[in-house]
Each structure stands twice: as structure tokens, then as C-alpha cells.
mmCIF file of C-alpha atoms in Angstrom:
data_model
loop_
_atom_site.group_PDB
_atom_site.id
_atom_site.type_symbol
_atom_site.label_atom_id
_atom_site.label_comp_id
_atom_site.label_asym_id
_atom_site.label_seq_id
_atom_site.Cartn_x
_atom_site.Cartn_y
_atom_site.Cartn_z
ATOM 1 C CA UNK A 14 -41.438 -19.894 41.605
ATOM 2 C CA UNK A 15 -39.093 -20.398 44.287
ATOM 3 C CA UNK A 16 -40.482 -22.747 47.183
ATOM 4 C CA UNK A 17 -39.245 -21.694 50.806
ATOM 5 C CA UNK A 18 -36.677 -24.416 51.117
ATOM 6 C CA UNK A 19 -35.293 -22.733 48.344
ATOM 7 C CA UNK A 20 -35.376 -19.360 50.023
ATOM 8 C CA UNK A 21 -33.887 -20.706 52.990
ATOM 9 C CA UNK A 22 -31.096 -22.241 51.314
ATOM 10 C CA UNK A 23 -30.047 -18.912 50.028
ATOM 11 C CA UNK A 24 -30.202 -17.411 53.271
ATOM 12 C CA UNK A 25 -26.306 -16.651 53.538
ATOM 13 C CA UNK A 26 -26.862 -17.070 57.177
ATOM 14 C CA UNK A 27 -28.946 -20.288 57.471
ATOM 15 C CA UNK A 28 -25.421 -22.290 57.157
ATOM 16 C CA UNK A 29 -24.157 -20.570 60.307
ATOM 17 C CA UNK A 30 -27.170 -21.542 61.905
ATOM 18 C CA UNK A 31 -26.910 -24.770 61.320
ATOM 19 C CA UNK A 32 -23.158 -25.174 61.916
ATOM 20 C CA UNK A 33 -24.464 -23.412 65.662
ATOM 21 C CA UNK A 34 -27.119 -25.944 66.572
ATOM 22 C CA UNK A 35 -24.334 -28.553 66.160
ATOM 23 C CA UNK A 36 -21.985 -26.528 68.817
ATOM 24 C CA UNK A 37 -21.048 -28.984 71.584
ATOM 25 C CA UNK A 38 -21.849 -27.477 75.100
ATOM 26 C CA UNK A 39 -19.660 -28.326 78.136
ATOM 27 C CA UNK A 40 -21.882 -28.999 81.307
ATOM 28 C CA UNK A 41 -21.145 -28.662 85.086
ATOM 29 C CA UNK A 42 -22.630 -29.002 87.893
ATOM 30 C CA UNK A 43 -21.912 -25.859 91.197
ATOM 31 C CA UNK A 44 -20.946 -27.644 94.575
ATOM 32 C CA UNK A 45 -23.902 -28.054 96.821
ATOM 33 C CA UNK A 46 -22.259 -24.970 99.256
ATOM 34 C CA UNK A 47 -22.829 -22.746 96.859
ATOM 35 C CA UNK A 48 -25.934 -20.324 98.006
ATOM 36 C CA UNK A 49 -25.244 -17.362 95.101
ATOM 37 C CA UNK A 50 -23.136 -16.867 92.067
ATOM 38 C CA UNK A 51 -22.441 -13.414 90.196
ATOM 39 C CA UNK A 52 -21.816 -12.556 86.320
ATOM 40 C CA UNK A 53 -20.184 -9.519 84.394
ATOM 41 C CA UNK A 54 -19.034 -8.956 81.350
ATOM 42 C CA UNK A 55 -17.444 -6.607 78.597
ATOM 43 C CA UNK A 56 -14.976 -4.667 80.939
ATOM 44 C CA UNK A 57 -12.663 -3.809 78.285
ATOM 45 C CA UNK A 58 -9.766 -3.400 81.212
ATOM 46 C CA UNK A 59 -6.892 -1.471 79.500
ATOM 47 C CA UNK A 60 -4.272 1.011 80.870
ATOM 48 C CA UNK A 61 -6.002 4.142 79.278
ATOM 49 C CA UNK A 62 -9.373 3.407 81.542
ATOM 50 C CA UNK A 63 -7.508 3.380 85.179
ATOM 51 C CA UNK A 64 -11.086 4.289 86.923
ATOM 52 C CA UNK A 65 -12.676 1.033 84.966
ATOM 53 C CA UNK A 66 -9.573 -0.941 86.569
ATOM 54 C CA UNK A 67 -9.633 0.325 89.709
ATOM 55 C CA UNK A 68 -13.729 -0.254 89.806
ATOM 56 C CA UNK A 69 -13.444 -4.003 89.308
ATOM 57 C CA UNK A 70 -10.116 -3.941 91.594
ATOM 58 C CA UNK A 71 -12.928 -2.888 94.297
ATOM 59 C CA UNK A 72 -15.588 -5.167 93.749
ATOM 60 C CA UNK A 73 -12.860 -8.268 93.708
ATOM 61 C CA UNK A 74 -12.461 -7.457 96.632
ATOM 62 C CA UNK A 75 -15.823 -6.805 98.092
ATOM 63 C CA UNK A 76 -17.442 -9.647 96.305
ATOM 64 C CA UNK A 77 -19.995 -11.703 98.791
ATOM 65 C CA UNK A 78 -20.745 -14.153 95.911
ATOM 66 C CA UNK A 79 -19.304 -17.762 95.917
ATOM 67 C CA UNK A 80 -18.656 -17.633 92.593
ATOM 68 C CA UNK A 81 -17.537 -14.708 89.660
ATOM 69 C CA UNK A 82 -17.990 -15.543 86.341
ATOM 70 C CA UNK A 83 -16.621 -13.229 83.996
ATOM 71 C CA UNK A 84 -18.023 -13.822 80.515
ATOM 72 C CA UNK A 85 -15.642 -12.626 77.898
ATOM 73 C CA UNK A 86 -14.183 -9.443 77.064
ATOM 74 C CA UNK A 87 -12.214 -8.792 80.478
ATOM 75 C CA UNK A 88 -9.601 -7.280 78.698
ATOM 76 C CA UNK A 89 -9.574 -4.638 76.037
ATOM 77 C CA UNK A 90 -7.148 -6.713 74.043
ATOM 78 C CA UNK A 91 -4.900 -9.509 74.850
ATOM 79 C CA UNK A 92 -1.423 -9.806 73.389
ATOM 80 C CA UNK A 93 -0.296 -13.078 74.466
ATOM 81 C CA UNK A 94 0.713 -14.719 77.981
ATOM 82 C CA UNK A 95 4.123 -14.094 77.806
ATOM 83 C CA UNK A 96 3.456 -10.246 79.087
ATOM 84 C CA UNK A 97 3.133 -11.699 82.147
ATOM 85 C CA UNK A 98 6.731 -11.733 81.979
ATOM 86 C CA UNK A 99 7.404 -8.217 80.703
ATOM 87 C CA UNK A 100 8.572 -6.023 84.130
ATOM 88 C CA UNK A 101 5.685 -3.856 85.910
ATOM 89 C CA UNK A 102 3.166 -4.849 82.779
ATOM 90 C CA UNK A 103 -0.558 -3.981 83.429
ATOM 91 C CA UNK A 104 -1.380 -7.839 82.286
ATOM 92 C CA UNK A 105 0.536 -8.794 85.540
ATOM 93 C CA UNK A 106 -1.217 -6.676 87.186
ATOM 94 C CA UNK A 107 -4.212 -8.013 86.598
ATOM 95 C CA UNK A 108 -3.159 -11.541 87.468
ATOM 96 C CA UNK A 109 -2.001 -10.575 91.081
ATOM 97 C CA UNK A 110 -5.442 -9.031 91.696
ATOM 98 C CA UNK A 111 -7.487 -12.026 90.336
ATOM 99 C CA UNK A 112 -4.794 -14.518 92.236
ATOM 100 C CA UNK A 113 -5.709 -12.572 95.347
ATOM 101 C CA UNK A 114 -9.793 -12.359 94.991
ATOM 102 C CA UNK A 115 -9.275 -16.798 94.007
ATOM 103 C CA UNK A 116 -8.419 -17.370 97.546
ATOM 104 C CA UNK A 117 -11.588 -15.724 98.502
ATOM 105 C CA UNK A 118 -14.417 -17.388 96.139
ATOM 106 C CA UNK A 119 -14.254 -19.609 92.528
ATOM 107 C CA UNK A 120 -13.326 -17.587 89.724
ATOM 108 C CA UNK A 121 -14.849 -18.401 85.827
ATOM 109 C CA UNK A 122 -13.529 -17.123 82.758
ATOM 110 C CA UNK A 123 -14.688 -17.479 79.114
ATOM 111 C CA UNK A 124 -12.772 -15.765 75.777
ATOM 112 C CA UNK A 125 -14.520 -12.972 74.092
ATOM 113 C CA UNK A 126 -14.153 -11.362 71.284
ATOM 114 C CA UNK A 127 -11.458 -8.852 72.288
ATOM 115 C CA UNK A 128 -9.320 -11.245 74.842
ATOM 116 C CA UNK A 129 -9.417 -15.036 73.343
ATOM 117 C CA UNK A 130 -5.589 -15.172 73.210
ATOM 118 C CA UNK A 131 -5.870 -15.930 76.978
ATOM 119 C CA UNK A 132 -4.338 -18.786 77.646
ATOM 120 C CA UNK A 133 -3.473 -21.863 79.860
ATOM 121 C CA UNK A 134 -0.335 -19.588 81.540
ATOM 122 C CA UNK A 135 -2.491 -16.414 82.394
ATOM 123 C CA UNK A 136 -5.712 -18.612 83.804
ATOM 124 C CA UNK A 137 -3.002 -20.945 86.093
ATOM 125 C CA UNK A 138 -1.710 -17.657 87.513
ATOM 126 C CA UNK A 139 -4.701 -15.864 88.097
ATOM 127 C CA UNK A 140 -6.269 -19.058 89.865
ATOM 128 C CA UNK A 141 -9.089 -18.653 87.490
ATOM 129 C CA UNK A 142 -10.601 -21.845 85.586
ATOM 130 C CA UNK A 143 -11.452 -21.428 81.701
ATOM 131 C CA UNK A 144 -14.864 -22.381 80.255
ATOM 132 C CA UNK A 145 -15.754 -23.563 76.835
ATOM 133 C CA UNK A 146 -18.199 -21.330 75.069
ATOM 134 C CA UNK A 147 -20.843 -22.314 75.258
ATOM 135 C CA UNK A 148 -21.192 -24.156 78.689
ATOM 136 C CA UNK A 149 -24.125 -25.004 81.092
ATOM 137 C CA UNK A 150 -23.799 -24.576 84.728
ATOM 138 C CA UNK A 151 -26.838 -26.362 86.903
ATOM 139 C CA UNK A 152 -26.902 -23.975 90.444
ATOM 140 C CA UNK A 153 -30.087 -24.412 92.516
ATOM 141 C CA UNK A 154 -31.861 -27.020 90.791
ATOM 142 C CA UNK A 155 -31.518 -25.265 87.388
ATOM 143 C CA UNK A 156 -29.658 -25.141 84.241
ATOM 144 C CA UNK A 157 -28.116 -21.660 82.770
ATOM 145 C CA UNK A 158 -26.386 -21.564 79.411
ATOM 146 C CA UNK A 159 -23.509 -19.265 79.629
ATOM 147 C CA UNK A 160 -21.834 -18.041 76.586
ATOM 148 C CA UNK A 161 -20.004 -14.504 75.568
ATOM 149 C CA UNK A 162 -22.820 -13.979 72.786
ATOM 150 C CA UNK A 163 -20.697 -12.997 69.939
ATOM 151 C CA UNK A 164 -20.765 -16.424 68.041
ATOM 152 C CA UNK A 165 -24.669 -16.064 68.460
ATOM 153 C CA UNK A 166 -24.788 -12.298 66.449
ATOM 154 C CA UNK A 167 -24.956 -14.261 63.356
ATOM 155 C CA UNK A 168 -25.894 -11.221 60.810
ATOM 156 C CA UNK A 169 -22.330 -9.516 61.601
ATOM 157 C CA UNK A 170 -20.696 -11.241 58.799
ATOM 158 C CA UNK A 171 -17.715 -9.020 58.800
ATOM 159 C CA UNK A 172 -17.268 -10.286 62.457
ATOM 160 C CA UNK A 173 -18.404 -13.568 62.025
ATOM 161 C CA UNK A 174 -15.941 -13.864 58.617
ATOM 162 C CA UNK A 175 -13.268 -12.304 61.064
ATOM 163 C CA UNK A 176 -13.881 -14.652 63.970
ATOM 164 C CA UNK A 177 -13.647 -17.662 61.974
ATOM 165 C CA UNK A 178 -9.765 -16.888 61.033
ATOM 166 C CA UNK A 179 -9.116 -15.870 64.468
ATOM 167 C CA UNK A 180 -10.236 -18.863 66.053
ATOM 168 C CA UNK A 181 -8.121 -20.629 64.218
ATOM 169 C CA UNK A 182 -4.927 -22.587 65.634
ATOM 170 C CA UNK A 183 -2.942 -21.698 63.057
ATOM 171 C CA UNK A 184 -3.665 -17.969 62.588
ATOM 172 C CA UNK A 185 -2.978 -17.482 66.639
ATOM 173 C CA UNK A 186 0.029 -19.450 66.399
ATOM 174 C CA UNK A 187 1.167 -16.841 63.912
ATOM 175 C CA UNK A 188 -0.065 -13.829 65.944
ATOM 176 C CA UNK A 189 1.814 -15.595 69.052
ATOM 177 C CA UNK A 190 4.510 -15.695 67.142
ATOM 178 C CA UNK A 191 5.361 -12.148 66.366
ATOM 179 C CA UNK A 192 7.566 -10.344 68.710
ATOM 180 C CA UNK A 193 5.620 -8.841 71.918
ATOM 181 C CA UNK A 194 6.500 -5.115 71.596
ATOM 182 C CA UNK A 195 5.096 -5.518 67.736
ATOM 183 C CA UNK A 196 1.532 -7.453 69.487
ATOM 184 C CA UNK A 197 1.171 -4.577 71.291
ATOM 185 C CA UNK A 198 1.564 -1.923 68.653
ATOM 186 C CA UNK A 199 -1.455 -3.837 66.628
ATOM 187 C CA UNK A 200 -3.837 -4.170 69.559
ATOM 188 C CA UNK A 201 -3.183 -0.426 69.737
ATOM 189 C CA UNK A 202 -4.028 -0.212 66.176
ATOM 190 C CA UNK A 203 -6.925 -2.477 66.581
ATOM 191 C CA UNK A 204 -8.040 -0.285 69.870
ATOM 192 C CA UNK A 205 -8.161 2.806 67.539
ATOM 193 C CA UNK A 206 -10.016 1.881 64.704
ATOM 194 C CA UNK A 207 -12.793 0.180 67.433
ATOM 195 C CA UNK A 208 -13.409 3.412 68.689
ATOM 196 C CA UNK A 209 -13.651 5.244 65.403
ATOM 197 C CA UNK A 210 -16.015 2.660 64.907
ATOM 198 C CA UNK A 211 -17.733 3.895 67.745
ATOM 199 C CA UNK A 212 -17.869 7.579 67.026
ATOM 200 C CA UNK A 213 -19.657 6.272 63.667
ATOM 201 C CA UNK A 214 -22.190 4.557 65.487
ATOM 202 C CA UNK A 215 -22.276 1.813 63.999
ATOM 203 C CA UNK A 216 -24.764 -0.709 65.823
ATOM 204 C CA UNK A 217 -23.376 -4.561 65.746
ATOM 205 C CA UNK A 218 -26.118 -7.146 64.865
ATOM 206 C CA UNK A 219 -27.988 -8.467 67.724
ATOM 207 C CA UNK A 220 -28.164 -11.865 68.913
ATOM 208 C CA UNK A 221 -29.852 -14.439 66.524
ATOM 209 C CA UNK A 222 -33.846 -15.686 68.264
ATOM 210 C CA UNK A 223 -33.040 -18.782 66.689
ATOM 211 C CA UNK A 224 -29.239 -19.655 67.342
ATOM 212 C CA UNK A 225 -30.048 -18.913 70.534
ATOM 213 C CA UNK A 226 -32.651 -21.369 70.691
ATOM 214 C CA UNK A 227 -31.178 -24.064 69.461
ATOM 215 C CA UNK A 228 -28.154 -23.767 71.974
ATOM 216 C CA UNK A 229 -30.527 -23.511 74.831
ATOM 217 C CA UNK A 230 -32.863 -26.835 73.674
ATOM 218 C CA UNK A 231 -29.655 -28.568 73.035
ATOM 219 C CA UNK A 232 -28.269 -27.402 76.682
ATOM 220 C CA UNK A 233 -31.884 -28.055 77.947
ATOM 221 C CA UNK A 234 -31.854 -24.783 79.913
ATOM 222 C CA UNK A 235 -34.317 -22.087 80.139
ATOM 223 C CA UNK A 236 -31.968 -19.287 80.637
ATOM 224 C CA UNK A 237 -29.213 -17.906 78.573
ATOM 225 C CA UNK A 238 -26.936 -15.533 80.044
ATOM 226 C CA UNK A 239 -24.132 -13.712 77.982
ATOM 227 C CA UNK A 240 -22.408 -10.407 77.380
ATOM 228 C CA UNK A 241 -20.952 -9.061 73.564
ATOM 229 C CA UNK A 242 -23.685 -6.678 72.808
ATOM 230 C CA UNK A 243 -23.108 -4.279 75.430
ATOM 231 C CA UNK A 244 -27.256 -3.497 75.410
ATOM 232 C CA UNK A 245 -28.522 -5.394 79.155
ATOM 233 C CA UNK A 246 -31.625 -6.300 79.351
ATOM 234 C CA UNK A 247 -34.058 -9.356 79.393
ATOM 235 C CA UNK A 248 -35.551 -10.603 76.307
ATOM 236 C CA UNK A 249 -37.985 -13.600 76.340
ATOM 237 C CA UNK A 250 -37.601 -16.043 73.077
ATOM 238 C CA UNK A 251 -40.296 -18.003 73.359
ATOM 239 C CA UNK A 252 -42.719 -19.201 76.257
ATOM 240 C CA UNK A 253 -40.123 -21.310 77.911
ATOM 241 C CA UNK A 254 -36.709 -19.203 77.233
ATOM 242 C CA UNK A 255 -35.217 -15.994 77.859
ATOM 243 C CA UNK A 256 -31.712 -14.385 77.660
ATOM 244 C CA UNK A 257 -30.292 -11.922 79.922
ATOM 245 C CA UNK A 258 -27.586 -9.784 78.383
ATOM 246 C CA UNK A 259 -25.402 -8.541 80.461
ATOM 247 C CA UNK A 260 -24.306 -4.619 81.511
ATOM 248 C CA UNK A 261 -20.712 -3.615 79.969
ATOM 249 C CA UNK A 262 -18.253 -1.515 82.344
ATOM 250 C CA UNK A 263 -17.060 2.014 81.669
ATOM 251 C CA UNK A 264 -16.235 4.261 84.907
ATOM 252 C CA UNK A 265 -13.993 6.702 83.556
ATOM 253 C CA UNK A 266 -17.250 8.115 82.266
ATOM 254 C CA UNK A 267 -20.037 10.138 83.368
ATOM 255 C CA UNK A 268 -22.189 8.631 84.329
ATOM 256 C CA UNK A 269 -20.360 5.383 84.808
ATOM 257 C CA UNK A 270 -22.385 2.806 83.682
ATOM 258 C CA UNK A 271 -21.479 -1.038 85.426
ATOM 259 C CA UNK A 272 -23.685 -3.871 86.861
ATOM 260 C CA UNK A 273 -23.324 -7.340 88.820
ATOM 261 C CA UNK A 274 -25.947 -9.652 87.522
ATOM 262 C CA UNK A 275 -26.226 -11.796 90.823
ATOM 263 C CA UNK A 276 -27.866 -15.086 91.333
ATOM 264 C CA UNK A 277 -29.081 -16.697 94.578
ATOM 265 C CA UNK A 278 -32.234 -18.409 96.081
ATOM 266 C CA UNK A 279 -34.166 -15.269 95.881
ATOM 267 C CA UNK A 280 -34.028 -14.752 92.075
ATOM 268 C CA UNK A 281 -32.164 -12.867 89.732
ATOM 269 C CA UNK A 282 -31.088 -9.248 90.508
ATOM 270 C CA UNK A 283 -28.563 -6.418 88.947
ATOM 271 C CA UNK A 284 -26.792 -4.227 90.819
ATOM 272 C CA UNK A 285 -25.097 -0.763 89.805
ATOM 273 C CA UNK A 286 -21.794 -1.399 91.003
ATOM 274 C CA UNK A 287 -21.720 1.841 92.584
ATOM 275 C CA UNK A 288 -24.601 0.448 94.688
ATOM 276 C CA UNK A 289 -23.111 -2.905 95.272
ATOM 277 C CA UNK A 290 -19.446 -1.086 96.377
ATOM 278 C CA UNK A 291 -21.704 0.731 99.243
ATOM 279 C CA UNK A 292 -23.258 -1.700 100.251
ATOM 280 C CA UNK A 293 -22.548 -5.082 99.063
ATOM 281 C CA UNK A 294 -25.437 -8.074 99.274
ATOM 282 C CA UNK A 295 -25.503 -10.783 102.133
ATOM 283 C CA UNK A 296 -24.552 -14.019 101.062
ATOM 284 C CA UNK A 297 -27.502 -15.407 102.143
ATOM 285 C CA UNK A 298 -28.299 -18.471 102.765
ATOM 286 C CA UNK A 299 -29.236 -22.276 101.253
#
């Protein structure tokens, strides 16, 4: 008869597991003049959702939080820096209205799964800093592991066999390399067969208990906070730890469905954006 460390070691995801709890996490600390900090996630911004564009355009700008952190996903698909370059492109765009909200309050970003061909160029001219995934901010005398969550959905092993090749140097340097106008026609491909994927309904594995565990004993935080699944809510692991998934955006539909995940003295709160755009939260104070 098998014994259980036998079992495990078949487990086809136990190595992924254990390659996880090995994941280095980068650690900072928020200035001391920060009094509340605000997360979203999963926006999916593309040209053919000008509503979704235009929401977020709005609540840059009516933002009362010190800091945005936008976990992964910001874009639908991202094609390389360089169409920064290309004349009246929607990627430029995009940069001039994050360059404008980053002389207003600190702006985060972290890849996803759809965007993690961001680079250097694009986060210098948005006046956003990049964060390693995963990474653990202490704000207010605690620690909150922030990640995009995809890396933690360890039963997708389509995704997870995908994610390994894309992460690569190498296979991005041969993405990067192709000429822009032929980028573009694969993330359209790409775009299309995600939302025929979609219309199947074909539900992504969750976020692994124990991955998740191990990142946040390793961090030693109590809280993770991360985006991917597109299915917010608050899910306690244990007695001591909890994640809090965060909303995705879509406002070209009906009902729109987007929400700020804020953070200040008071607690945790979401916000429908259409309720935060109305009337957005005081700053508050230390």
C-alpha cells in the first residue's frame, strides 16, 4: 500500500507548491504621511471597452487616496513599450493619463497575466513604480502581501504550463522581437479566443489555501490582497489569515460591475466606483 508521502509525491501539483513557498517576497515600508491607500485590479483596458477607459480615466482623477496600487491586468494585452511611440496609440494614451494622476498621489503597478510585457520605458513614463510579485507593503502598523494571484491558482496547469514559458527572458525577447503591427495582430488573436473561452464558461482554478499560506507565513502578514480570479470577496484561510480578492472592471456593461478596495485607519472598505465617482471618500486623517 501506498503511504501518504507517497501520495503526495504524485500530486502533480505538490512540486509547484513547493517551488511557491520558496518565492522571494520584496518588502516595503509606506511613508509615515500616508493616512489611506487604494487597490484595483483586472481592468482589462483595451480600445473596444471605451466606457471601462473612460471609468478609470475618472476615478484617476478623483482619487482621495495617497496611494493606487493597481495589481495586474491593467491592460487587456500589452504588445511591447515601443507603442508608446506609434502616433495617437491608445498605449500612449494611457501613459499621459497615469503621468497626470502621478503628480497627484504614488502610483503601484504589478504584471498580470494579460500585461507582463510592461516594461521599464512604459512605468518611467507613466510615473508609476513596478513591484515584484509577490511584495509586502507595512501601512499602519501592519503587513499586507500583495500579489496578482495568478501564480497562486496552482490547479490551472494549462496556465501555469503557459506562464512558465512566458515568463521567460528568452521567450519575451522573441515576442519583443517581432515587428509591432504583427504583436498586435496576435494579442487580437489572443483577445478572441479569451472570450470564446468565456462564452464556454469555463471557470479558472481558484487560488491554492496552501500556496497562499505559505507566501503569507513567509511575508509574515495576515492579509493577502490580489486580483486574477475576477470573483471579490473575503475568504479566511486559517485563524490568523485571510485574502481579499479583488473586484474586476467592466462598464461597457449592464450593470457595470467595478470596485476600489480602500484602506485607511478605519478598516477596510469597497466601493462601487459608481458610488465612489459621486461622492468620493475623505482622506481622513492619521
Amino acid at each position: 500500500m501506498d503511504s501518504p508521502t507517497d501520495t503526495r509525491a504524485a500530486d502533480p501539483h505538490e512540486a509547484l507548491r513547493a517551488q511557491l513557498a520558496t518565492t522571494a517576497v520584496h518588502a516595503f515600508a509606506a511613508p509615515p504621511a500616508w493616512r489611506s491607500i487604494e487597490f484595483i485590479s483586472d481592468l482589462h483596458l483595451q480600445p473596444q471597452l471605451p466606457q471601462t477607459w473612460h471609468s478609470w480615466q475618472q476615478y484617476l482623477q478623483a482619487s482621495t487616496a495617497d496611494a493606487i496600487f493597481m495589481l495586474g491586468d491593467l491592460f487587456e494585452a500589452w504588445v511591447g513599450d515601443d507603442a508608446l511611440d506609434e502616433a495617437g496609440s491608445f498605449e500612449a494614451a494611457c501613459a499621459r493619463s497615469l503621468r497626470e494622476a502621478s503628480g497627484q498621489r504614488a502610483l503601484f503597478f504589478m504584471h498580470g497575466n494579460r500585461d507582463f510585457l510592461i516594461g521599464a520605458q512604459f512605468a518611467e513614463r507613466s510615473g508609476m513604480q513596478s513591484l515584484p510579485d509577490p511584495s509586502c507593503l507595512t501601512f499602519l502598523g501592519q503587513r499586507w502581501l500583495l500579489s496578482h494571484g495568478d501564480a497562486l491558482c496552482v490547479e490551472d496547469t494549462e496556465y501555469q504550463r503557459f506562464r512558465a514559458v512566458a515568463r521567460s527572458p528568452a521567450w519575451q525577447q522573441q515576442i519583443l522581437a517581432q515587428p509591432l503591427a504583427q504583436r498586435r495582430q496576435l494579442a487580437g488573436a489572443m483577445r478572441s479566443q479569451s472570450e470564446a473561452r468565456r462564452m464556454r464558461e469555463v471557470i479558472t482554478a481558484d487560488v491554492d489555501t496552501q500556496a497562499a499560506l505559505a507566501w503569507l507565513q513567509q511575508a509574515q502578514a495576515p492579509t493577502l490582497i490580489h486580483g486574477h480570479t475576477h470573483r471579490p470577496a473575503r475568504h479566511a484561510l486559517d485563524a490568523g489569515h485571510e485574502r481579499l480578492v479583488l473586484s474586476d472592471w467592466d462598464t461597457d456593461l449592464e450593470p457595470a460591475r467595478a470596485e476600489v478596495l480602500r484602506i485607511n485607519a478605519t478598516g477596510q472598505q469597497r466601493i462601487a466606483l459608481a458610488d465612489y465617482l459621486a461622492r468620493p471618500p475623505q482622506p481622513g486623517a492619521h
